[in-house]
Tab-separated table of C-alpha atoms in Angstrom:
chain	number	residue	atom	x	y	z
A	24	MET	CA	23.270	-32.414	18.177
A	25	VAL	CA	24.599	-29.265	17.817
A	26	GLN	CA	28.222	-29.375	16.584
A	27	LYS	CA	31.065	-27.608	18.096
A	28	PRO	CA	31.635	-24.145	16.871
A	29	ILE	CA	34.472	-24.346	14.729
A	30	ALA	CA	37.586	-21.702	15.430
A	31	SER	CA	36.809	-18.190	14.443
A	32	GLN	CA	38.458	-17.177	11.196
A	33	PRO	CA	41.669	-15.273	11.337
A	34	LEU	CA	42.331	-11.596	10.973
A	35	ASP	CA	39.211	-9.082	11.437
A	36	THR	CA	36.192	-11.848	12.003
A	37	ASP	CA	35.403	-10.839	15.202
A	38	SER	CA	34.095	-7.503	14.229
A	39	TYR	CA	30.479	-6.979	13.636
A	40	ALA	CA	31.431	-4.840	10.534
A	41	SER	CA	33.531	-7.805	8.824
A	42	ALA	CA	30.306	-9.737	9.774
A	43	ILE	CA	28.378	-7.305	7.900
A	44	ARG	CA	30.970	-7.432	4.744
A	45	ASP	CA	30.807	-11.452	4.304
A	46	LEU	CA	26.796	-11.016	4.923
A	47	ASN	CA	26.496	-8.620	1.803
A	48	GLY	CA	28.646	-11.368	-0.141
A	49	LEU	CA	25.891	-13.758	-0.234
A	50	GLN	CA	23.564	-11.100	-1.479
A	51	THR	CA	22.080	-12.398	-5.086
A	52	ASN	CA	23.105	-10.050	-7.461
A	53	TYR	CA	20.159	-8.526	-10.042
A	54	SER	CA	20.501	-10.391	-13.001
A	55	ILE	CA	19.938	-13.337	-11.025
A	56	VAL	CA	17.004	-12.269	-9.268
A	57	GLN	CA	15.890	-11.219	-12.689
A	58	MET	CA	16.336	-14.843	-13.890
A	59	ILE	CA	14.759	-16.306	-10.930
A	60	ARG	CA	11.562	-13.759	-11.615
A	61	ALA	CA	11.368	-14.862	-15.400
A	62	SER	CA	11.311	-18.594	-14.336
A	63	GLY	CA	8.124	-18.103	-12.809
A	64	GLY	CA	8.946	-19.363	-9.582
A	65	ARG	CA	9.934	-22.982	-10.732
A	66	MET	CA	12.983	-22.769	-9.089
A	67	ASN	CA	11.360	-22.784	-5.842
A	68	GLU	CA	11.170	-26.230	-5.554
A	69	TYR	CA	13.779	-26.985	-4.437
A	70	SER	CA	14.421	-24.299	-1.739
A	71	ILE	CA	13.067	-26.389	1.239
A	72	PRO	CA	14.590	-29.402	0.659
A	73	GLU	CA	17.918	-27.242	0.237
A	74	PHE	CA	17.215	-25.225	3.204
A	75	GLU	CA	17.379	-28.935	5.335
A	76	ALA	CA	20.545	-29.320	3.683
A	77	PHE	CA	21.927	-26.426	5.112
A	78	MET	CA	20.592	-27.185	8.436
A	79	GLU	CA	22.136	-30.564	8.451
A	80	LYS	CA	25.432	-28.902	7.436
A	81	ILE	CA	25.432	-26.847	10.359
A	82	GLY	CA	24.475	-29.366	12.270
A	83	TYR	CA	21.005	-29.433	13.036
A	84	LYS	CA	17.960	-31.337	12.098
A	85	VAL	CA	14.343	-30.321	10.932
A	86	GLU	CA	13.448	-31.761	14.131
A	87	ASP	CA	15.426	-29.521	16.423
A	88	LEU	CA	12.876	-26.802	15.373
A	89	ASP	CA	10.119	-28.372	17.302
A	90	ARG	CA	11.894	-27.283	20.473
A	91	LEU	CA	11.586	-23.360	19.463
A	92	ASN	CA	7.801	-23.995	19.827
A	93	ILE	CA	7.095	-21.770	16.767
A	94	ILE	CA	4.478	-19.323	16.134
A	95	HIS	CA	4.530	-19.114	12.120
A	96	VAL	CA	3.372	-16.083	10.528
A	97	THR	CA	2.454	-15.022	6.831
A	98	GLY	CA	0.795	-12.440	4.863
A	99	THR	CA	1.028	-9.577	2.416
A	100	LYS	CA	0.452	-6.362	4.289
A	101	GLY	CA	0.617	-6.556	8.192
A	102	LYS	CA	2.317	-9.511	8.931
A	103	GLY	CA	5.536	-7.628	10.387
A	104	SER	CA	3.172	-5.790	12.880
A	105	THR	CA	1.500	-8.919	13.658
A	106	CYS	CA	4.366	-10.591	14.550
A	107	ALA	CA	5.794	-7.460	16.813
A	108	PHE	CA	2.322	-7.873	18.777
A	109	VAL	CA	2.733	-11.725	19.079
A	110	SER	CA	6.135	-11.268	20.810
A	111	SER	CA	5.433	-8.118	22.771
A	112	ILE	CA	2.589	-10.463	23.987
A	113	MET	CA	4.385	-13.673	24.534
A	114	GLN	CA	7.264	-11.410	26.801
A	115	GLN	CA	4.337	-10.751	28.976
A	116	ILE	CA	3.603	-14.539	29.774
A	117	ASP	CA	5.184	-15.135	33.334
A	118	SER	CA	3.572	-18.317	34.425
A	119	PRO	CA	4.797	-21.173	35.096
A	120	HIS	CA	7.945	-19.225	34.277
A	121	ARG	CA	9.145	-15.833	32.329
A	122	LEU	CA	9.147	-17.007	28.625
A	123	LYS	CA	12.447	-16.006	26.709
A	124	VAL	CA	10.929	-15.080	23.234
A	125	GLY	CA	12.647	-15.252	19.940
A	126	LEU	CA	11.566	-12.830	17.136
A	127	PHE	CA	12.964	-13.522	13.115
A	128	THR	CA	11.853	-10.801	10.873
A	129	SER	CA	12.528	-8.693	7.805
A	130	PRO	CA	13.301	-6.706	6.217
A	131	HIS	CA	15.671	-4.654	8.879
A	132	LEU	CA	15.358	-0.689	8.691
A	133	ILE	CA	18.951	0.341	10.099
A	134	GLU	CA	21.200	-2.826	11.193
A	135	ALA	CA	21.202	-6.436	9.984
A	136	ARG	CA	21.105	-7.522	13.724
A	137	GLU	CA	17.255	-5.968	14.355
A	138	ARG	CA	16.079	-9.113	12.053
A	139	ILE	CA	17.104	-11.615	15.077
A	140	GLN	CA	15.645	-10.046	18.438
A	141	ILE	CA	15.048	-11.880	21.840
A	142	ASN	CA	12.896	-10.289	24.047
A	143	GLY	CA	11.999	-7.341	22.008
A	144	LYS	CA	15.583	-6.265	21.331
A	145	PRO	CA	18.065	-7.009	18.216
A	146	ILE	CA	20.831	-9.149	19.341
A	147	SER	CA	24.188	-7.652	20.322
A	148	LYS	CA	26.670	-6.759	18.036
A	149	GLU	CA	28.866	-8.879	20.108
A	150	LEU	CA	26.242	-11.856	19.617
A	151	PHE	CA	25.479	-11.190	16.099
A	152	THR	CA	29.277	-11.438	15.112
A	153	LYS	CA	29.677	-14.804	17.230
A	154	TYR	CA	26.642	-16.580	15.819
A	155	PHE	CA	27.137	-15.216	12.532
A	156	TYR	CA	30.913	-16.925	12.114
A	157	GLU	CA	29.573	-20.315	13.671
A	158	THR	CA	27.236	-20.692	11.456
A	159	TYR	CA	29.341	-19.063	8.107
A	160	ASN	CA	32.597	-21.209	8.966
A	161	ARG	CA	30.165	-24.274	9.392
A	162	LEU	CA	29.072	-23.678	5.936
A	163	GLN	CA	32.114	-22.831	4.424
A	164	SER	CA	33.762	-26.116	6.179
A	165	PRO	CA	34.659	-29.174	3.718
A	166	THR	CA	33.347	-31.561	6.456
A	167	PRO	CA	30.693	-32.869	6.535
A	168	PRO	CA	30.198	-32.268	2.761
A	169	LEU	CA	26.712	-30.492	2.089
A	170	ARG	CA	24.262	-32.829	0.785
A	171	LYS	CA	23.209	-31.684	-2.639
A	172	VAL	CA	19.802	-31.895	-3.602
A	173	SER	CA	20.268	-31.034	-7.581
A	174	PRO	CA	23.174	-30.541	-9.525
A	175	THR	CA	22.401	-26.660	-9.473
A	176	SER	CA	22.090	-26.991	-5.858
A	177	PRO	CA	24.260	-23.752	-4.449
A	178	ASP	CA	27.177	-24.130	-2.133
A	179	MET	CA	25.936	-21.322	0.069
A	180	PRO	CA	22.697	-19.784	1.150
A	181	MET	CA	21.737	-16.807	0.072
A	182	TYR	CA	21.086	-13.596	1.872
A	183	PHE	CA	17.808	-14.130	3.392
A	184	ARG	CA	18.459	-18.191	3.856
A	185	PHE	CA	21.795	-17.633	5.706
A	186	LEU	CA	19.791	-15.410	8.088
A	187	ASN	CA	16.888	-17.794	8.370
A	188	LEU	CA	19.951	-20.081	9.584
A	189	MET	CA	21.317	-18.191	11.550
A	190	ALA	CA	18.409	-17.003	13.566
A	191	ILE	CA	17.953	-20.940	13.972
A	192	HIS	CA	21.324	-21.465	15.455
A	193	THR	CA	21.064	-18.351	17.723
A	194	PHE	CA	17.632	-19.526	19.210
A	195	LEU	CA	18.688	-22.629	19.740
A	196	SER	CA	22.222	-21.880	21.335
A	197	GLU	CA	20.628	-19.058	23.250
A	198	GLY	CA	17.562	-21.704	24.580
A	199	VAL	CA	14.301	-19.466	23.876
A	200	ASP	CA	11.107	-20.961	24.606
A	201	VAL	CA	8.971	-19.459	21.802
A	202	ALA	CA	9.950	-18.458	18.344
A	203	VAL	CA	7.935	-15.847	16.307
A	204	MET	CA	9.077	-16.686	12.556
A	205	GLU	CA	7.994	-14.392	9.824
A	206	VAL	CA	7.672	-15.114	6.430
A	207	GLY	CA	10.318	-13.528	4.051
A	208	VAL	CA	8.089	-14.065	0.602
A	209	GLY	CA	5.210	-15.805	0.329
A	210	GLY	CA	5.095	-19.469	2.147
A	211	GLN	CA	4.840	-22.763	0.735
A	212	TYR	CA	8.473	-22.595	-0.750
A	213	ASP	CA	10.103	-19.771	1.710
A	214	SER	CA	12.919	-20.799	4.204
A	215	THR	CA	11.421	-20.378	7.492
A	216	ASN	CA	8.700	-22.978	6.123
A	217	ALA	CA	11.246	-25.948	6.762
A	218	VAL	CA	9.555	-26.003	10.401
A	219	ARG	CA	7.179	-28.572	10.543
A	220	LYS	CA	5.415	-28.722	13.554
A	221	PRO	CA	4.715	-24.902	14.192
A	222	VAL	CA	2.252	-24.626	17.336
A	223	VAL	CA	-0.306	-22.499	15.523
A	224	CYS	CA	0.015	-20.580	12.152
A	225	GLY	CA	-1.249	-17.021	11.089
A	226	ILE	CA	-2.061	-15.359	8.030
A	227	ALA	CA	-2.418	-11.887	7.962
A	228	SER	CA	-4.317	-9.856	5.390
A	229	LEU	CA	-3.837	-10.811	1.696
A	230	GLY	CA	-2.905	-8.670	-1.373
A	231	LEU	CA	-1.262	-8.911	-4.936
A	232	ASP	CA	2.501	-8.439	-4.629
A	233	HIS	CA	5.905	-9.933	-5.433
A	234	GLN	CA	3.769	-11.152	-8.340
A	235	SER	CA	6.882	-12.558	-10.613
A	236	SER	CA	6.951	-15.114	-7.510
A	237	LEU	CA	3.598	-15.512	-6.242
A	238	GLY	CA	1.329	-14.927	-9.459
A	239	SER	CA	-1.024	-12.505	-10.169
A	240	THR	CA	-3.949	-13.489	-8.738
A	241	ILE	CA	-5.268	-13.554	-5.157
A	242	GLU	CA	-5.828	-17.232	-5.387
A	243	SER	CA	-2.638	-17.643	-6.500
A	244	VAL	CA	-1.307	-15.493	-3.307
A	245	ALA	CA	-3.475	-17.360	-0.836
A	246	TRP	CA	-2.079	-20.598	-2.226
A	247	HIS	CA	1.707	-19.895	-1.389
A	248	LYS	CA	0.456	-18.003	1.950
A	249	ALA	CA	-1.437	-20.770	3.269
A	250	GLY	CA	1.549	-23.498	2.283
A	251	ILE	CA	2.434	-22.314	6.014
A	252	ILE	CA	-0.533	-24.534	7.170
A	253	LYS	CA	0.762	-27.873	8.557
A	254	ASP	CA	-0.961	-30.846	9.681
A	255	GLY	CA	-3.258	-30.784	12.101
A	256	VAL	CA	-1.916	-27.821	13.537
A	257	PRO	CA	-4.312	-24.593	14.085
A	258	ALA	CA	-4.601	-21.746	11.562
A	259	PHE	CA	-6.003	-18.421	11.673
A	260	THR	CA	-6.443	-15.666	9.311
A	261	VAL	CA	-7.987	-12.099	9.201
A	262	PRO	CA	-11.284	-11.049	6.722
A	263	GLN	CA	-9.815	-11.800	3.230
A	264	GLU	CA	-11.585	-11.658	-0.408
A	265	ASP	CA	-14.075	-14.732	-0.587
A	266	ALA	CA	-11.540	-16.181	-3.220
A	267	ALA	CA	-9.089	-15.854	-0.883
A	268	ILE	CA	-10.914	-17.435	1.971
A	269	GLU	CA	-11.861	-20.251	-0.051
A	270	VAL	CA	-7.882	-20.800	-1.193
A	271	ILE	CA	-7.121	-21.009	2.629
A	272	ARG	CA	-9.844	-23.158	3.493
A	273	SER	CA	-8.986	-25.731	0.865
A	274	ARG	CA	-5.167	-25.839	1.653
A	275	ALA	CA	-6.151	-26.498	5.528
A	276	ALA	CA	-8.597	-29.431	4.425
A	277	GLU	CA	-5.895	-30.656	2.975
A	278	ARG	CA	-3.964	-31.206	6.118
A	279	ASN	CA	-6.624	-31.735	8.594
A	280	ALA	CA	-5.948	-28.536	10.219
A	281	PRO	CA	-8.417	-26.217	11.684
A	282	VAL	CA	-8.652	-22.912	10.517
A	283	ALA	CA	-10.480	-20.059	11.575
A	284	ILE	CA	-11.358	-16.143	10.851
A	285	THR	CA	-10.165	-13.625	13.408
A	286	GLU	CA	-12.030	-10.136	13.378
A	287	PRO	CA	-10.718	-6.620	14.002
A	288	LEU	CA	-10.162	-5.748	17.454
A	289	PRO	CA	-13.046	-3.245	18.540
A	290	ILE	CA	-12.282	0.607	18.599
A	291	GLY	CA	-11.124	1.169	21.757
A	292	LYS	CA	-10.884	-2.416	23.437
A	293	TYR	CA	-7.017	-2.162	23.833
A	294	GLN	CA	-4.515	0.583	23.786
A	295	LEU	CA	-2.177	0.073	20.470
A	296	GLY	CA	1.309	0.150	21.346
A	297	ILE	CA	1.754	0.479	17.349
A	298	PRO	CA	-0.448	3.739	16.333
A	299	GLY	CA	-2.940	3.172	13.409
A	300	ASP	CA	-6.964	2.229	13.092
A	301	HIS	CA	-5.843	-0.528	10.561
A	302	GLN	CA	-3.361	-2.211	13.314
A	303	ARG	CA	-6.448	-3.301	14.907
A	304	ILE	CA	-6.884	-6.158	12.463
A	305	ASN	CA	-3.144	-7.296	13.041
A	306	ALA	CA	-3.155	-6.826	16.816
A	307	ALA	CA	-6.302	-9.035	16.351
A	308	LEU	CA	-4.963	-11.922	14.852
A	309	ALA	CA	-1.900	-11.543	17.535
A	310	GLU	CA	-4.194	-12.228	20.312
A	311	THR	CA	-5.617	-15.241	18.728
A	312	LEU	CA	-2.514	-16.762	17.938
A	313	CYS	CA	-0.941	-16.019	21.996
A	314	ARG	CA	-3.717	-16.998	23.295
A	315	GLU	CA	-4.187	-20.524	21.159
A	316	TRP	CA	-0.378	-20.856	21.989
A	317	VAL	CA	-1.215	-20.795	25.645
A	318	ARG	CA	-4.010	-22.798	25.304
A	319	ILE	CA	-1.783	-25.513	23.715
A	320	LYS	CA	1.428	-25.077	25.945
A	321	THR	CA	0.106	-23.794	29.095
A	322	PRO	CA	-3.789	-24.831	29.569
A	323	ASN	CA	-4.389	-24.544	33.147
A	324	VAL	CA	-3.531	-20.994	33.161
A	325	ASP	CA	-5.888	-18.745	34.791
A	326	ALA	CA	-8.030	-16.687	32.236
A	327	ALA	CA	-7.652	-13.487	33.980
A	328	LYS	CA	-3.704	-13.755	33.803
A	329	VAL	CA	-3.988	-14.541	29.861
A	330	ASP	CA	-6.029	-11.348	29.627
A	331	SER	CA	-3.386	-9.196	31.402
A	332	TRP	CA	-0.628	-10.401	29.417
A	333	VAL	CA	-3.030	-9.665	26.020
A	334	THR	CA	-3.406	-6.543	27.740
A	335	LYS	CA	-0.098	-5.179	28.042
A	336	GLY	CA	1.751	-6.975	25.520
A	337	ILE	CA	-0.726	-4.954	22.937
A	338	ARG	CA	0.018	-1.799	24.668
A	339	LEU	CA	3.527	-2.222	24.700
A	340	ALA	CA	4.469	-3.519	21.314
A	341	SER	CA	6.638	-1.427	19.225
A	342	TRP	CA	7.180	-1.597	15.502
A	343	PRO	CA	9.530	0.999	13.965
A	344	GLY	CA	9.008	2.016	10.398
A	345	ARG	CA	5.453	1.851	10.666
A	346	SER	CA	3.447	4.951	11.199
A	347	GLN	CA	6.018	6.422	13.204
A	348	THR	CA	6.445	9.467	13.891
A	349	PHE	CA	9.609	11.788	15.489
A	350	VAL	CA	11.001	15.232	15.770
A	351	SER	CA	14.196	15.902	13.697
A	352	PRO	CA	17.020	16.068	16.670
A	353	ARG	CA	18.711	18.957	14.860
A	354	TYR	CA	15.930	20.826	13.796
A	355	HIS	CA	12.624	21.181	15.998
A	356	ASN	CA	10.550	22.805	13.558
A	357	LEU	CA	10.574	19.825	11.493
A	358	THR	CA	8.748	16.705	12.581
A	359	TRP	CA	9.005	13.154	10.277
A	360	HIS	CA	6.236	10.638	9.333
A	361	VAL	CA	7.940	7.306	8.358
A	362	ASP	CA	6.038	4.608	7.150
A	363	GLY	CA	7.047	1.404	5.137
A	364	ALA	CA	3.484	0.937	3.015
A	365	HIS	CA	4.609	-0.963	-0.337
A	366	THR	CA	1.134	-1.893	-1.516
A	367	VAL	CA	-1.986	-0.554	-2.649
A	368	GLU	CA	-3.778	-1.419	0.683
A	369	SER	CA	-1.152	-0.501	2.911
A	370	MET	CA	-0.509	3.129	1.483
A	371	THR	CA	-4.031	3.408	1.548
A	372	ALA	CA	-3.850	2.726	5.302
A	373	CYS	CA	-0.784	5.040	5.698
A	374	ALA	CA	-2.336	8.011	3.606
A	375	LYS	CA	-5.401	7.813	6.049
A	376	TRP	CA	-3.035	8.017	8.913
A	377	PHE	CA	-1.069	10.677	7.914
A	378	ALA	CA	-4.142	12.625	7.041
A	379	GLY	CA	-5.163	11.789	10.895
A	380	GLU	CA	-2.250	13.174	12.188
A	381	ARG	CA	-2.120	16.440	10.205
A	382	ALA	CA	-5.987	17.284	10.984
A	383	ASN	CA	-6.797	20.561	12.014
A	384	SER	CA	-3.425	21.621	11.268
A	385	SER	CA	-1.854	24.201	9.376
A	386	PHE	CA	1.610	23.093	8.986
A	387	LYS	CA	3.322	22.549	5.528
A	388	CYS	CA	3.445	19.241	4.465
A	389	VAL	CA	6.723	17.551	2.250
A	390	LEU	CA	6.652	14.080	0.760
A	391	LEU	CA	9.516	11.688	0.191
A	392	PHE	CA	8.940	8.909	-1.853
A	393	ASN	CA	10.708	5.692	-3.347
A	394	ALA	CA	9.012	2.180	-4.223
A	395	ALA	CA	11.166	-0.822	-4.752
A	396	HIS	CA	12.086	-1.836	-8.380
A	397	GLU	CA	9.611	-4.093	-8.720
A	398	ARG	CA	6.604	-2.514	-7.855
A	399	SER	CA	4.055	-0.135	-9.602
A	400	PHE	CA	4.986	2.817	-8.307
A	401	LYS	CA	2.363	4.879	-10.355
A	402	ASP	CA	-0.435	2.744	-8.240
A	403	LEU	CA	0.916	3.852	-4.886
A	404	LEU	CA	1.074	7.140	-6.171
A	405	GLN	CA	-2.501	7.196	-7.300
A	406	THR	CA	-3.350	6.053	-3.914
A	407	LEU	CA	-1.495	8.264	-2.051
A	408	ASN	CA	-2.748	11.489	-3.998
A	409	LYS	CA	-6.340	9.685	-3.303
A	410	HIS	CA	-6.290	9.596	0.099
A	411	ALA	CA	-3.816	12.613	1.164
A	412	GLY	CA	-5.959	15.303	-0.785
A	413	LYS	CA	-4.579	16.957	-3.640
A	414	GLY	CA	-2.600	20.006	-3.121
A	415	GLU	CA	-1.712	19.260	0.683
A	416	PHE	CA	2.015	18.690	-0.199
A	417	VAL	CA	4.278	21.585	-0.900
A	418	GLU	CA	6.852	19.283	-2.265
A	419	ALA	CA	7.579	16.103	-3.529
A	420	ILE	CA	10.760	14.566	-3.435
A	421	PHE	CA	12.258	11.304	-5.107
A	422	CYS	CA	15.618	9.063	-4.549
A	423	PRO	CA	16.612	5.433	-4.867
A	424	ASN	CA	16.847	3.408	-1.882
A	425	LEU	CA	20.765	3.679	-1.619
A	426	THR	CA	22.263	4.719	1.729
A	427	SER	CA	25.942	5.000	2.781
A	428	ARG	CA	25.467	2.265	5.779
A	429	ALA	CA	27.054	-1.408	4.907
A	430	ASP	CA	24.116	-2.655	6.256
A	431	SER	CA	21.532	-1.479	3.650
A	432	GLN	CA	23.362	-2.175	0.744
A	433	ASN	CA	21.823	-4.042	-1.374
A	434	SER	CA	22.908	-5.811	-4.960
A	435	THR	CA	19.578	-7.216	-5.865
A	436	VAL	CA	18.025	-3.942	-7.132
A	437	HIS	CA	18.944	-2.315	-10.713
A	438	LYS	CA	21.591	0.195	-10.235
A	439	ASP	CA	20.177	3.031	-12.358
A	440	GLU	CA	22.645	6.011	-12.615
A	441	LYS	CA	20.112	8.175	-14.541
A	442	LEU	CA	17.701	7.951	-11.775
A	443	THR	CA	14.876	6.684	-14.495
A	444	GLN	CA	12.381	5.499	-12.189
A	445	GLN	CA	12.810	8.572	-9.998
A	446	HIS	CA	12.016	11.097	-12.686
A	447	GLU	CA	9.206	8.951	-13.845
A	448	SER	CA	7.843	8.836	-9.922
A	449	ALA	CA	8.046	12.845	-10.103
A	450	ARG	CA	6.174	13.033	-13.563
A	451	ILE	CA	3.768	11.185	-12.482
A	452	TRP	CA	2.911	12.711	-9.127
A	453	THR	CA	2.879	16.529	-10.753
A	454	GLU	CA	-0.088	14.774	-13.424
A	455	LEU	CA	-1.864	13.579	-10.364
A	456	SER	CA	-1.184	16.243	-8.010
A	457	GLY	CA	-0.852	19.277	-10.204
A	458	ASN	CA	2.419	19.975	-8.199
A	459	THR	CA	5.083	21.226	-10.356
A	460	ALA	CA	7.507	21.343	-7.185
A	461	THR	CA	9.541	18.354	-7.216
A	462	LYS	CA	13.193	17.182	-6.779
A	463	VAL	CA	15.173	14.096	-7.171
A	464	PHE	CA	17.922	12.665	-5.499
A	465	PRO	CA	20.382	9.943	-5.963
A	466	ASN	CA	20.197	8.602	-2.518
A	467	ILE	CA	18.559	9.154	0.485
A	468	ASN	CA	21.438	10.817	2.177
A	469	ALA	CA	21.358	13.877	-0.081
A	470	ALA	CA	17.157	13.662	0.394
A	471	VAL	CA	17.433	14.093	4.274
A	472	ASP	CA	19.835	16.550	3.665
A	473	TYR	CA	18.087	18.859	1.294
A	474	VAL	CA	14.930	18.479	3.677
A	475	GLU	CA	16.660	20.160	6.797
A	476	SER	CA	18.518	22.604	5.159
A	477	LYS	CA	15.589	24.055	3.217
A	478	TYR	CA	13.061	23.525	5.775
A	479	GLY	CA	14.783	22.947	8.972
A	480	SER	CA	16.421	25.904	8.997
A	481	ASP	CA	13.411	28.041	8.458
A	482	SER	CA	12.809	27.960	11.940
A	483	SER	CA	9.880	30.320	11.488
A	484	ALA	CA	7.675	27.338	10.061
A	485	GLU	CA	6.632	24.139	11.253
A	486	THR	CA	6.997	21.302	8.803
A	487	HIS	CA	5.981	17.756	8.381
A	488	VAL	CA	7.594	15.301	6.097
A	489	LEU	CA	5.898	12.118	5.141
A	490	ALA	CA	8.672	9.321	3.895
A	491	THR	CA	6.802	6.266	2.635
A	492	GLY	CA	6.894	3.754	-0.605
A	493	SER	CA	9.424	1.415	0.814
A	494	LEU	CA	11.014	0.092	4.138
A	495	HIS	CA	14.137	0.324	2.819
A	496	LEU	CA	13.619	4.043	2.376
A	497	VAL	CA	12.459	4.277	5.834
A	498	GLY	CA	15.166	2.775	7.220
A	499	GLY	CA	17.442	4.787	5.612
A	500	VAL	CA	15.431	8.311	6.551
A	501	LEU	CA	15.485	6.569	10.072
A	502	ASP	CA	19.224	6.648	9.812
A	503	ALA	CA	19.865	9.885	8.390
A	504	ALA	CA	17.621	12.104	10.422
A	505	LYS	CA	17.248	10.529	13.437
A	506	GLY	CA	20.461	7.946	13.827
A	507	SER	CA	18.487	5.237	15.346
A	508	ILE	CA	15.227	3.452	15.087
C-alpha cells in the first residue's frame, strides 16, 4: 500500500529549481567516489538490501515492482539506445489497449527530468517536482524509521538511487503498463536490480568500462552485467566475445533462465529512427525484447500487428546525443555532430559515423572533446584519429564537463583548475594527428562560444563540429549551442 504523500515542505519546495538544488545535494563528492573505487567494489554487497530498505521507507515493497511489467536492460555500449528503441516499439502497442510506457534512463543531457519518461517524453517540471518531494519528504521523515542494513548504511540514497526510487514512485503512481529500466553501472549491484520478476532481460554489447567497479577483464564485466538475469526469466544478448558469452550462459544456467543471442538486423530491413549502422544491433535486441514481452503478456495478438508495431517503433525511435546532427540556430554555416561515445568500441562507431557524414564533402571539421576523468582519453583519441583519418580536423578543442546549468552540476568529478587532463589531451592529439592547432577552455560554454565566434561568424565557409568523448559534454553542447535536446 502506498503511503499518503507527506505535506510539502515550506518555502520554495514547490519549484523545479529547488528540487534540482536538493537533488544535487545527494551527489557523492569526489573523495567518497575515490574511496568506493579503491574498495574494489566491496561496498556494493549492501546496495540492493539498502535500496529495498529505502523502498520500504517510502511505502513500497519489492513485490510492487512486479506491477510495472519491467523490461530490464544492461550493457556497456548501446544499452541506452536499446532502451529508446524498446520504449518506442512498446508505445505502438494498441491491443488490447494502448500501453502507457515508462522509461528510466541515465545520464541526462540537459535536464534531470529526462531520466524519467512516460510515453517517450520527460515528465513535466510540475510532475518532477511533485514526485521528487513526495519521495524526498518520506525519506526525511522520522517515521517510519529506516531499516539499517549495516551500521554504515546511509540515511539517504545517493543521486542515482534516489532517482531510481523516484522513478518507481512515479511509474506506480501514474499507472504505467510497462517500465523500461536501464541499468546505471554493471547490473549485479545496481539499484535497478532490486526487481525480482522482470518480464524479460537484455544485455547489450559488452566492453571494458568502469573498471574500478566491474573489473578489468571481459569475464568480470560479463559477470556483473549478467547479474540482472532472474530465475526463469528469458534473457537475450547480442554477439559478444566468446569469454563473455560463456559467463552469461553460466549465470543464466544458475538461474534456470533461457538465454539466446540476437543477430544484428540485416541492412535495410527497417528504417532506423536513431542513425548509424551500429544501431542495427541495438534495434535488433530491442525488437527481440519487445516480441518476447508481447508473447508473454498478450500471447493472442495477431502476428501482423506485432510486425507493424515493431516497424513503426524502430522508425520513430529517437535518442538525442547519439549520432545526432543539427544546424546551429544562430549560425547556419555551422553544423554540429554530437555523440556521447565514451568507450573504444563506441568511439570506433562514432568516428565511422562522422566519416560517413562528411563523405564526398569539402567543409572544414573541428573537434570538441572531453572524456570523463576515470576513462582513458588517450585510447579514445587514438581510436578517433585512426578511424576519422589524419589531418581531417583543422582545430581540436578541449574542455572539462563543466556547465552553468544547475541540472548538470557534478560533484563526483575532480575539479582541476589547472585543466591538466585537457592540456594532456591536447598534447596527445598533436602527437597523434600532427595538428598543432589546439585550444583548451575551462568549461563547455566557453568552448562553444569560441567555436561560434571563430567559425560561425565566417559565413563564407561551412564548418562541421564533432563533439564527443562524454555524454556530459554532449549535453552541455546541446544546451549551449542548440538550447534543447
